[in-house]
JSON list of C-alpha atoms in Angstrom, two decimals:
[
{"chain": "A", "resi": 25, "resn": "MET", "atom": "CA", "xyz": [0.08, -0.31, -0.33]},
{"chain": "A", "resi": 26, "resn": "GLN", "atom": "CA", "xyz": [1.08, 2.97, -1.15]},
{"chain": "A", "resi": 27, "resn": "LYS", "atom": "CA", "xyz": [-0.10, 6.88, 0.95]},
{"chain": "A", "resi": 28, "resn": "THR", "atom": "CA", "xyz": [0.12, 9.11, -2.17]},
{"chain": "A", "resi": 29, "resn": "GLU", "atom": "CA", "xyz": [-2.83, 6.41, -3.37]},
{"chain": "A", "resi": 30, "resn": "ILE", "atom": "CA", "xyz": [-4.99, 7.46, -0.70]},
{"chain": "A", "resi": 31, "resn": "THR", "atom": "CA", "xyz": [-7.36, 9.54, 0.31]},
{"chain": "A", "resi": 32, "resn": "GLY", "atom": "CA", "xyz": [-9.17, 10.42, 3.90]},
{"chain": "A", "resi": 33, "resn": "VAL", "atom": "CA", "xyz": [-12.48, 11.46, 4.25]},
{"chain": "A", "resi": 34, "resn": "ILE", "atom": "CA", "xyz": [-13.92, 12.08, 7.27]},
{"chain": "A", "resi": 35, "resn": "LEU", "atom": "CA", "xyz": [-17.96, 12.56, 7.99]},
{"chain": "A", "resi": 36, "resn": "ALA", "atom": "CA", "xyz": [-19.04, 15.83, 9.37]},
{"chain": "A", "resi": 37, "resn": "GLY", "atom": "CA", "xyz": [-22.07, 16.84, 7.28]},
{"chain": "A", "resi": 38, "resn": "GLY", "atom": "CA", "xyz": [-24.80, 14.44, 9.40]},
{"chain": "A", "resi": 39, "resn": "GLU", "atom": "CA", "xyz": [-27.53, 16.14, 11.63]},
{"chain": "A", "resi": 40, "resn": "ALA", "atom": "CA", "xyz": [-26.44, 15.21, 14.64]},
{"chain": "A", "resi": 41, "resn": "ARG", "atom": "CA", "xyz": [-30.35, 15.56, 16.15]},
{"chain": "A", "resi": 42, "resn": "ARG", "atom": "CA", "xyz": [-29.27, 12.98, 18.95]},
{"chain": "A", "resi": 43, "resn": "MET", "atom": "CA", "xyz": [-26.70, 15.39, 19.86]},
{"chain": "A", "resi": 44, "resn": "GLY", "atom": "CA", "xyz": [-29.57, 18.10, 19.76]},
{"chain": "A", "resi": 45, "resn": "GLY", "atom": "CA", "xyz": [-29.45, 19.15, 15.82]},
{"chain": "A", "resi": 46, "resn": "GLY", "atom": "CA", "xyz": [-26.20, 20.88, 16.98]},
{"chain": "A", "resi": 47, "resn": "ASP", "atom": "CA", "xyz": [-22.47, 20.59, 14.44]},
{"chain": "A", "resi": 48, "resn": "LYS", "atom": "CA", "xyz": [-20.91, 17.21, 16.06]},
{"chain": "A", "resi": 49, "resn": "GLY", "atom": "CA", "xyz": [-17.26, 17.34, 14.73]},
{"chain": "A", "resi": 50, "resn": "LEU", "atom": "CA", "xyz": [-16.67, 20.62, 16.57]},
{"chain": "A", "resi": 51, "resn": "VAL", "atom": "CA", "xyz": [-18.40, 19.00, 20.31]},
{"chain": "A", "resi": 52, "resn": "GLU", "atom": "CA", "xyz": [-15.86, 19.23, 22.14]},
{"chain": "A", "resi": 53, "resn": "LEU", "atom": "CA", "xyz": [-14.11, 15.82, 23.97]},
{"chain": "A", "resi": 54, "resn": "ARG", "atom": "CA", "xyz": [-11.23, 16.34, 26.82]},
{"chain": "A", "resi": 55, "resn": "GLY", "atom": "CA", "xyz": [-10.98, 20.07, 25.33]},
{"chain": "A", "resi": 56, "resn": "LYS", "atom": "CA", "xyz": [-10.46, 19.50, 21.44]},
{"chain": "A", "resi": 57, "resn": "PRO", "atom": "CA", "xyz": [-13.26, 19.41, 19.38]},
{"chain": "A", "resi": 58, "resn": "LEU", "atom": "CA", "xyz": [-14.22, 15.69, 17.95]},
{"chain": "A", "resi": 59, "resn": "ILE", "atom": "CA", "xyz": [-12.78, 16.55, 13.72]},
{"chain": "A", "resi": 60, "resn": "GLU", "atom": "CA", "xyz": [-9.45, 16.58, 15.99]},
{"chain": "A", "resi": 61, "resn": "HIS", "atom": "CA", "xyz": [-9.24, 13.42, 17.28]},
{"chain": "A", "resi": 62, "resn": "ALA", "atom": "CA", "xyz": [-10.13, 12.02, 13.92]},
{"chain": "A", "resi": 63, "resn": "LEU", "atom": "CA", "xyz": [-7.47, 14.51, 11.92]},
{"chain": "A", "resi": 64, "resn": "ALA", "atom": "CA", "xyz": [-4.81, 13.56, 14.57]},
{"chain": "A", "resi": 65, "resn": "ALA", "atom": "CA", "xyz": [-6.11, 9.49, 14.06]},
{"chain": "A", "resi": 66, "resn": "LEU", "atom": "CA", "xyz": [-6.66, 9.88, 10.14]},
{"chain": "A", "resi": 67, "resn": "SER", "atom": "CA", "xyz": [-4.21, 12.32, 8.84]},
{"chain": "A", "resi": 68, "resn": "PRO", "atom": "CA", "xyz": [-0.94, 9.25, 9.52]},
{"chain": "A", "resi": 69, "resn": "GLN", "atom": "CA", "xyz": [-2.96, 7.30, 7.72]},
{"chain": "A", "resi": 70, "resn": "VAL", "atom": "CA", "xyz": [-3.19, 8.63, 4.47]},
{"chain": "A", "resi": 71, "resn": "ASN", "atom": "CA", "xyz": [-1.76, 10.41, 1.56]},
{"chain": "A", "resi": 72, "resn": "ALA", "atom": "CA", "xyz": [-5.16, 13.88, 1.61]},
{"chain": "A", "resi": 73, "resn": "VAL", "atom": "CA", "xyz": [-7.72, 14.54, 3.77]},
{"chain": "A", "resi": 74, "resn": "ILE", "atom": "CA", "xyz": [-11.27, 16.40, 3.05]},
{"chain": "A", "resi": 75, "resn": "ILE", "atom": "CA", "xyz": [-12.92, 16.88, 5.16]},
{"chain": "A", "resi": 76, "resn": "ASN", "atom": "CA", "xyz": [-17.38, 16.03, 4.67]},
{"chain": "A", "resi": 77, "resn": "ALA", "atom": "CA", "xyz": [-19.42, 18.71, 5.97]},
{"chain": "A", "resi": 78, "resn": "ASN", "atom": "CA", "xyz": [-22.69, 20.93, 5.06]},
{"chain": "A", "resi": 79, "resn": "ARG", "atom": "CA", "xyz": [-22.72, 23.18, 8.60]},
{"chain": "A", "resi": 80, "resn": "ASN", "atom": "CA", "xyz": [-19.18, 25.66, 9.72]},
{"chain": "A", "resi": 81, "resn": "ARG", "atom": "CA", "xyz": [-16.66, 24.90, 6.64]},
{"chain": "A", "resi": 82, "resn": "ASP", "atom": "CA", "xyz": [-15.11, 28.12, 7.83]},
{"chain": "A", "resi": 83, "resn": "ARG", "atom": "CA", "xyz": [-14.69, 26.22, 10.96]},
{"chain": "A", "resi": 84, "resn": "TYR", "atom": "CA", "xyz": [-13.70, 23.42, 8.96]},
{"chain": "A", "resi": 85, "resn": "ALA", "atom": "CA", "xyz": [-11.27, 25.47, 6.11]},
{"chain": "A", "resi": 86, "resn": "VAL", "atom": "CA", "xyz": [-8.54, 26.23, 9.64]},
{"chain": "A", "resi": 87, "resn": "TYR", "atom": "CA", "xyz": [-7.60, 22.70, 9.41]},
{"chain": "A", "resi": 88, "resn": "GLY", "atom": "CA", "xyz": [-6.05, 23.60, 6.36]},
{"chain": "A", "resi": 89, "resn": "HIS", "atom": "CA", "xyz": [-8.15, 20.71, 4.59]},
{"chain": "A", "resi": 90, "resn": "PRO", "atom": "CA", "xyz": [-10.46, 20.74, 1.63]},
{"chain": "A", "resi": 91, "resn": "VAL", "atom": "CA", "xyz": [-14.28, 20.69, 2.79]},
{"chain": "A", "resi": 92, "resn": "VAL", "atom": "CA", "xyz": [-16.83, 19.39, 0.77]},
{"chain": "A", "resi": 93, "resn": "ALA", "atom": "CA", "xyz": [-20.66, 19.60, 0.78]},
{"chain": "A", "resi": 94, "resn": "ASP", "atom": "CA", "xyz": [-23.58, 16.88, -0.20]},
{"chain": "A", "resi": 95, "resn": "SER", "atom": "CA", "xyz": [-24.11, 17.29, -3.58]},
{"chain": "A", "resi": 96, "resn": "ARG", "atom": "CA", "xyz": [-27.06, 16.55, -3.19]},
{"chain": "A", "resi": 97, "resn": "GLN", "atom": "CA", "xyz": [-30.02, 18.85, -1.22]},
{"chain": "A", "resi": 98, "resn": "GLY", "atom": "CA", "xyz": [-31.93, 17.72, 2.02]},
{"chain": "A", "resi": 99, "resn": "TYR", "atom": "CA", "xyz": [-28.81, 15.32, 4.52]},
{"chain": "A", "resi": 100, "resn": "GLN", "atom": "CA", "xyz": [-29.14, 12.38, 2.20]},
{"chain": "A", "resi": 101, "resn": "GLY", "atom": "CA", "xyz": [-27.32, 10.39, 4.48]},
{"chain": "A", "resi": 102, "resn": "PRO", "atom": "CA", "xyz": [-23.55, 9.04, 4.90]},
{"chain": "A", "resi": 103, "resn": "LEU", "atom": "CA", "xyz": [-23.51, 8.43, 1.46]},
{"chain": "A", "resi": 104, "resn": "ALA", "atom": "CA", "xyz": [-24.20, 11.68, -0.14]},
{"chain": "A", "resi": 105, "resn": "GLY", "atom": "CA", "xyz": [-21.26, 12.62, 1.74]},
{"chain": "A", "resi": 106, "resn": "MET", "atom": "CA", "xyz": [-19.25, 9.87, 0.48]},
{"chain": "A", "resi": 107, "resn": "LEU", "atom": "CA", "xyz": [-20.40, 10.14, -3.92]},
{"chain": "A", "resi": 108, "resn": "SER", "atom": "CA", "xyz": [-19.17, 13.99, -3.06]},
{"chain": "A", "resi": 109, "resn": "CYS", "atom": "CA", "xyz": [-15.54, 12.75, -1.95]},
{"chain": "A", "resi": 110, "resn": "LEU", "atom": "CA", "xyz": [-15.18, 10.89, -4.35]},
{"chain": "A", "resi": 111, "resn": "GLN", "atom": "CA", "xyz": [-15.59, 12.61, -6.70]},
{"chain": "A", "resi": 112, "resn": "ALA", "atom": "CA", "xyz": [-13.80, 15.07, -4.98]},
{"chain": "A", "resi": 113, "resn": "ALA", "atom": "CA", "xyz": [-10.86, 12.69, -4.43]},
{"chain": "A", "resi": 114, "resn": "LYS", "atom": "CA", "xyz": [-7.47, 12.66, -6.80]},
{"chain": "A", "resi": 115, "resn": "THR", "atom": "CA", "xyz": [-6.07, 9.71, -6.19]},
{"chain": "A", "resi": 116, "resn": "GLU", "atom": "CA", "xyz": [-7.02, 5.68, -6.98]},
{"chain": "A", "resi": 117, "resn": "PHE", "atom": "CA", "xyz": [-8.60, 5.18, -3.24]},
{"chain": "A", "resi": 118, "resn": "MET", "atom": "CA", "xyz": [-10.76, 6.40, -0.36]},
{"chain": "A", "resi": 119, "resn": "VAL", "atom": "CA", "xyz": [-11.07, 5.63, 2.86]},
{"chain": "A", "resi": 120, "resn": "SER", "atom": "CA", "xyz": [-14.38, 7.41, 4.40]},
{"chain": "A", "resi": 121, "resn": "VAL", "atom": "CA", "xyz": [-14.77, 7.32, 8.72]},
{"chain": "A", "resi": 122, "resn": "PRO", "atom": "CA", "xyz": [-17.67, 9.35, 10.37]},
{"chain": "A", "resi": 123, "resn": "CYS", "atom": "CA", "xyz": [-15.85, 12.71, 12.52]},
{"chain": "A", "resi": 124, "resn": "ASP", "atom": "CA", "xyz": [-17.82, 11.32, 16.01]},
{"chain": "A", "resi": 125, "resn": "SER", "atom": "CA", "xyz": [-14.82, 8.27, 16.64]},
{"chain": "A", "resi": 126, "resn": "PRO", "atom": "CA", "xyz": [-11.89, 9.95, 18.12]},
{"chain": "A", "resi": 127, "resn": "LEU", "atom": "CA", "xyz": [-10.59, 6.01, 18.78]},
{"chain": "A", "resi": 128, "resn": "LEU", "atom": "CA", "xyz": [-9.39, 5.59, 15.80]},
{"chain": "A", "resi": 129, "resn": "PRO", "atom": "CA", "xyz": [-7.36, 2.55, 15.01]},
{"chain": "A", "resi": 130, "resn": "ASP", "atom": "CA", "xyz": [-3.78, 3.97, 14.33]},
{"chain": "A", "resi": 131, "resn": "ASP", "atom": "CA", "xyz": [-3.74, 0.51, 11.06]},
{"chain": "A", "resi": 132, "resn": "LEU", "atom": "CA", "xyz": [-7.24, 1.31, 10.04]},
{"chain": "A", "resi": 133, "resn": "VAL", "atom": "CA", "xyz": [-5.88, 1.80, 6.31]},
{"chain": "A", "resi": 134, "resn": "ALA", "atom": "CA", "xyz": [-3.23, -0.33, 6.36]},
{"chain": "A", "resi": 135, "resn": "ARG", "atom": "CA", "xyz": [-5.54, -3.35, 7.49]},
{"chain": "A", "resi": 136, "resn": "LEU", "atom": "CA", "xyz": [-8.74, -2.46, 4.87]},
{"chain": "A", "resi": 137, "resn": "PHE", "atom": "CA", "xyz": [-6.49, -2.28, 1.94]},
{"chain": "A", "resi": 138, "resn": "ARG", "atom": "CA", "xyz": [-4.54, -5.61, 2.33]},
{"chain": "A", "resi": 139, "resn": "GLN", "atom": "CA", "xyz": [-8.16, -6.80, 2.93]},
{"chain": "A", "resi": 140, "resn": "LEU", "atom": "CA", "xyz": [-8.96, -5.44, 0.06]},
{"chain": "A", "resi": 141, "resn": "SER", "atom": "CA", "xyz": [-6.00, -6.72, -1.82]},
{"chain": "A", "resi": 142, "resn": "ASP", "atom": "CA", "xyz": [-6.11, -10.49, -0.50]},
{"chain": "A", "resi": 143, "resn": "GLU", "atom": "CA", "xyz": [-9.74, -10.64, -1.59]},
{"chain": "A", "resi": 144, "resn": "GLU", "atom": "CA", "xyz": [-9.76, -8.82, -4.95]},
{"chain": "A", "resi": 145, "resn": "ALA", "atom": "CA", "xyz": [-12.18, -6.74, -3.68]},
{"chain": "A", "resi": 146, "resn": "GLU", "atom": "CA", "xyz": [-14.02, -3.63, -4.49]},
{"chain": "A", "resi": 147, "resn": "ILE", "atom": "CA", "xyz": [-14.67, -1.96, -1.83]},
{"chain": "A", "resi": 148, "resn": "SER", "atom": "CA", "xyz": [-13.00, -3.02, 2.16]},
{"chain": "A", "resi": 149, "resn": "VAL", "atom": "CA", "xyz": [-15.14, -2.51, 5.34]},
{"chain": "A", "resi": 150, "resn": "ALA", "atom": "CA", "xyz": [-14.67, -3.46, 9.99]},
{"chain": "A", "resi": 151, "resn": "HIS", "atom": "CA", "xyz": [-15.78, -5.58, 11.06]},
{"chain": "A", "resi": 152, "resn": "ASN", "atom": "CA", "xyz": [-15.65, -5.46, 15.04]},
{"chain": "A", "resi": 153, "resn": "GLY", "atom": "CA", "xyz": [-16.47, -8.11, 16.01]},
{"chain": "A", "resi": 154, "resn": "HIS", "atom": "CA", "xyz": [-20.11, -7.77, 16.23]},
{"chain": "A", "resi": 155, "resn": "ARG", "atom": "CA", "xyz": [-21.11, -6.02, 12.85]},
{"chain": "A", "resi": 156, "resn": "ILE", "atom": "CA", "xyz": [-19.91, -4.52, 9.53]},
{"chain": "A", "resi": 157, "resn": "GLN", "atom": "CA", "xyz": [-18.91, -0.93, 10.76]},
{"chain": "A", "resi": 158, "resn": "PRO", "atom": "CA", "xyz": [-20.42, 0.85, 7.19]},
{"chain": "A", "resi": 159, "resn": "VAL", "atom": "CA", "xyz": [-18.77, 4.08, 7.38]},
{"chain": "A", "resi": 160, "resn": "PHE", "atom": "CA", "xyz": [-15.03, 2.90, 7.70]},
{"chain": "A", "resi": 161, "resn": "THR", "atom": "CA", "xyz": [-14.90, 1.69, 4.31]},
{"chain": "A", "resi": 162, "resn": "LEU", "atom": "CA", "xyz": [-11.90, 1.67, 1.81]},
{"chain": "A", "resi": 163, "resn": "MET", "atom": "CA", "xyz": [-13.50, 1.64, -2.28]},
{"chain": "A", "resi": 164, "resn": "PRO", "atom": "CA", "xyz": [-11.92, 2.34, -5.18]},
{"chain": "A", "resi": 165, "resn": "ALA", "atom": "CA", "xyz": [-12.93, 6.97, -6.82]},
{"chain": "A", "resi": 166, "resn": "SER", "atom": "CA", "xyz": [-13.65, 4.42, -9.56]},
{"chain": "A", "resi": 167, "resn": "LEU", "atom": "CA", "xyz": [-16.67, 3.54, -8.01]},
{"chain": "A", "resi": 168, "resn": "ALA", "atom": "CA", "xyz": [-18.73, 7.04, -8.37]},
{"chain": "A", "resi": 169, "resn": "PRO", "atom": "CA", "xyz": [-20.72, 6.31, -10.66]},
{"chain": "A", "resi": 170, "resn": "SER", "atom": "CA", "xyz": [-22.61, 3.37, -8.88]},
{"chain": "A", "resi": 171, "resn": "MET", "atom": "CA", "xyz": [-22.93, 5.24, -5.67]},
{"chain": "A", "resi": 172, "resn": "GLN", "atom": "CA", "xyz": [-24.73, 8.32, -7.73]},
{"chain": "A", "resi": 173, "resn": "ALA", "atom": "CA", "xyz": [-26.76, 6.50, -10.19]},
{"chain": "A", "resi": 174, "resn": "PHE", "atom": "CA", "xyz": [-28.10, 3.81, -6.37]},
{"chain": "A", "resi": 175, "resn": "LEU", "atom": "CA", "xyz": [-28.49, 7.38, -4.78]},
{"chain": "A", "resi": 176, "resn": "ASP", "atom": "CA", "xyz": [-30.29, 8.89, -8.27]},
{"chain": "A", "resi": 177, "resn": "GLY", "atom": "CA", "xyz": [-32.04, 6.01, -7.87]},
{"chain": "A", "resi": 178, "resn": "GLY", "atom": "CA", "xyz": [-33.96, 6.48, -4.74]},
{"chain": "A", "resi": 179, "resn": "GLY", "atom": "CA", "xyz": [-31.34, 4.20, -2.41]},
{"chain": "A", "resi": 180, "resn": "ARG", "atom": "CA", "xyz": [-30.36, 5.54, 1.21]},
{"chain": "A", "resi": 181, "resn": "LYS", "atom": "CA", "xyz": [-28.52, 2.40, 3.20]},
{"chain": "A", "resi": 182, "resn": "ILE", "atom": "CA", "xyz": [-24.30, 1.80, 2.15]},
{"chain": "A", "resi": 183, "resn": "ASP", "atom": "CA", "xyz": [-25.57, -2.30, 2.91]},
{"chain": "A", "resi": 184, "resn": "ARG", "atom": "CA", "xyz": [-27.85, -1.93, 0.68]},
{"chain": "A", "resi": 185, "resn": "TRP", "atom": "CA", "xyz": [-25.14, -0.34, -1.71]},
{"chain": "A", "resi": 186, "resn": "PHE", "atom": "CA", "xyz": [-22.73, -2.58, -1.25]},
{"chain": "A", "resi": 187, "resn": "GLU", "atom": "CA", "xyz": [-24.32, -5.65, -2.28]},
{"chain": "A", "resi": 188, "resn": "GLN", "atom": "CA", "xyz": [-24.14, -4.24, -5.80]},
{"chain": "A", "resi": 189, "resn": "HIS", "atom": "CA", "xyz": [-20.31, -4.75, -5.87]},
{"chain": "A", "resi": 190, "resn": "LYS", "atom": "CA", "xyz": [-18.03, -6.96, -4.33]},
{"chain": "A", "resi": 191, "resn": "LEU", "atom": "CA", "xyz": [-17.38, -6.42, -0.72]},
{"chain": "A", "resi": 192, "resn": "ALA", "atom": "CA", "xyz": [-14.49, -7.65, 1.97]},
{"chain": "A", "resi": 193, "resn": "VAL", "atom": "CA", "xyz": [-15.33, -7.58, 5.74]},
{"chain": "A", "resi": 194, "resn": "THR", "atom": "CA", "xyz": [-12.26, -6.87, 7.75]},
{"chain": "A", "resi": 195, "resn": "ASP", "atom": "CA", "xyz": [-11.72, -7.97, 11.07]},
{"chain": "A", "resi": 196, "resn": "PHE", "atom": "CA", "xyz": [-10.95, -6.51, 13.59]},
{"chain": "A", "resi": 197, "resn": "SER", "atom": "CA", "xyz": [-12.50, -7.72, 17.00]},
{"chain": "A", "resi": 198, "resn": "ASP", "atom": "CA", "xyz": [-9.40, -7.89, 18.24]},
{"chain": "A", "resi": 199, "resn": "ASN", "atom": "CA", "xyz": [-9.91, -3.68, 18.94]},
{"chain": "A", "resi": 200, "resn": "PRO", "atom": "CA", "xyz": [-13.82, -3.59, 18.49]},
{"chain": "A", "resi": 201, "resn": "ASP", "atom": "CA", "xyz": [-13.11, -0.61, 21.15]},
{"chain": "A", "resi": 202, "resn": "SER", "atom": "CA", "xyz": [-12.10, 1.52, 17.66]},
{"chain": "A", "resi": 203, "resn": "PHE", "atom": "CA", "xyz": [-14.79, 1.69, 17.20]},
{"chain": "A", "resi": 204, "resn": "ARG", "atom": "CA", "xyz": [-17.03, 4.32, 19.19]},
{"chain": "A", "resi": 205, "resn": "ASN", "atom": "CA", "xyz": [-18.79, 6.68, 18.26]},
{"chain": "A", "resi": 206, "resn": "ILE", "atom": "CA", "xyz": [-20.18, 9.62, 20.01]},
{"chain": "A", "resi": 207, "resn": "ASN", "atom": "CA", "xyz": [-24.24, 9.57, 19.16]},
{"chain": "A", "resi": 208, "resn": "ASN", "atom": "CA", "xyz": [-25.67, 11.78, 21.91]},
{"chain": "A", "resi": 209, "resn": "PRO", "atom": "CA", "xyz": [-24.97, 13.42, 25.46]},
{"chain": "A", "resi": 210, "resn": "ALA", "atom": "CA", "xyz": [-24.48, 10.78, 27.80]},
{"chain": "A", "resi": 211, "resn": "GLU", "atom": "CA", "xyz": [-22.14, 8.88, 25.20]},
{"chain": "A", "resi": 212, "resn": "LEU", "atom": "CA", "xyz": [-19.89, 11.98, 24.92]},
{"chain": "A", "resi": 213, "resn": "ALA", "atom": "CA", "xyz": [-19.98, 12.22, 29.35]},
{"chain": "A", "resi": 214, "resn": "GLN", "atom": "CA", "xyz": [-18.99, 8.19, 28.91]},
{"chain": "A", "resi": 215, "resn": "MET", "atom": "CA", "xyz": [-15.74, 8.93, 26.54]},
{"chain": "A", "resi": 216, "resn": "GLU", "atom": "CA", "xyz": [-14.77, 11.81, 28.34]},
{"chain": "A", "resi": 217, "resn": "LYS", "atom": "CA", "xyz": [-14.48, 10.09, 32.08]},
{"chain": "A", "resi": 218, "resn": "SER", "atom": "CA", "xyz": [-13.06, 6.70, 29.82]},
{"chain": "A", "resi": 219, "resn": "GLY", "atom": "CA", "xyz": [-9.99, 5.77, 30.50]},
{"chain": "A", "resi": 220, "resn": "PHE", "atom": "CA", "xyz": [-9.27, 7.78, 26.49]},
{"chain": "A", "resi": 221, "resn": "ASN", "atom": "CA", "xyz": [-5.77, 9.75, 26.12]},
{"chain": "A", "resi": 222, "resn": "ALA", "atom": "CA", "xyz": [-6.90, 13.17, 24.28]}
]
């Protein structure tokens, strides 16, 4: 795997309704916005980073990475953000992660890519030992037309789009906490109290 082949995408474009509708990427954990935790974990693993955001784009832009909004209106879910970033990426591959998972493993991209290669698959997705984690995904930029056609047809669910392609499931059962995410204030408080080191 060459880092020069991969753009990392941080998905921060959702409505965050369970967080009261605030911009989740800017919610602070241990004194830093969640977007900063994601950037610190993902940036060393990729050649370039794109932030997918539909609000507060000026605030995200201060981190020095392109900020790309969904090209489709109405908060159509993470696939809409993935599509906009696939179309904006200048590398052969894109890996996506959500902005609200501050415990990203430092070998996430390498393991996703290795499984993709080993299985000669089109998409590689993380599995935490209990279920797949569909927004922790690596794919080639060449799948953008397929994703657009799926969305144009009214599709929204990532796993339904996965069914159209050869999928490699990458086992992270040795580190399931890597995929803990923060959906609401209670989970944020729990993470604050945990042994997580910001």
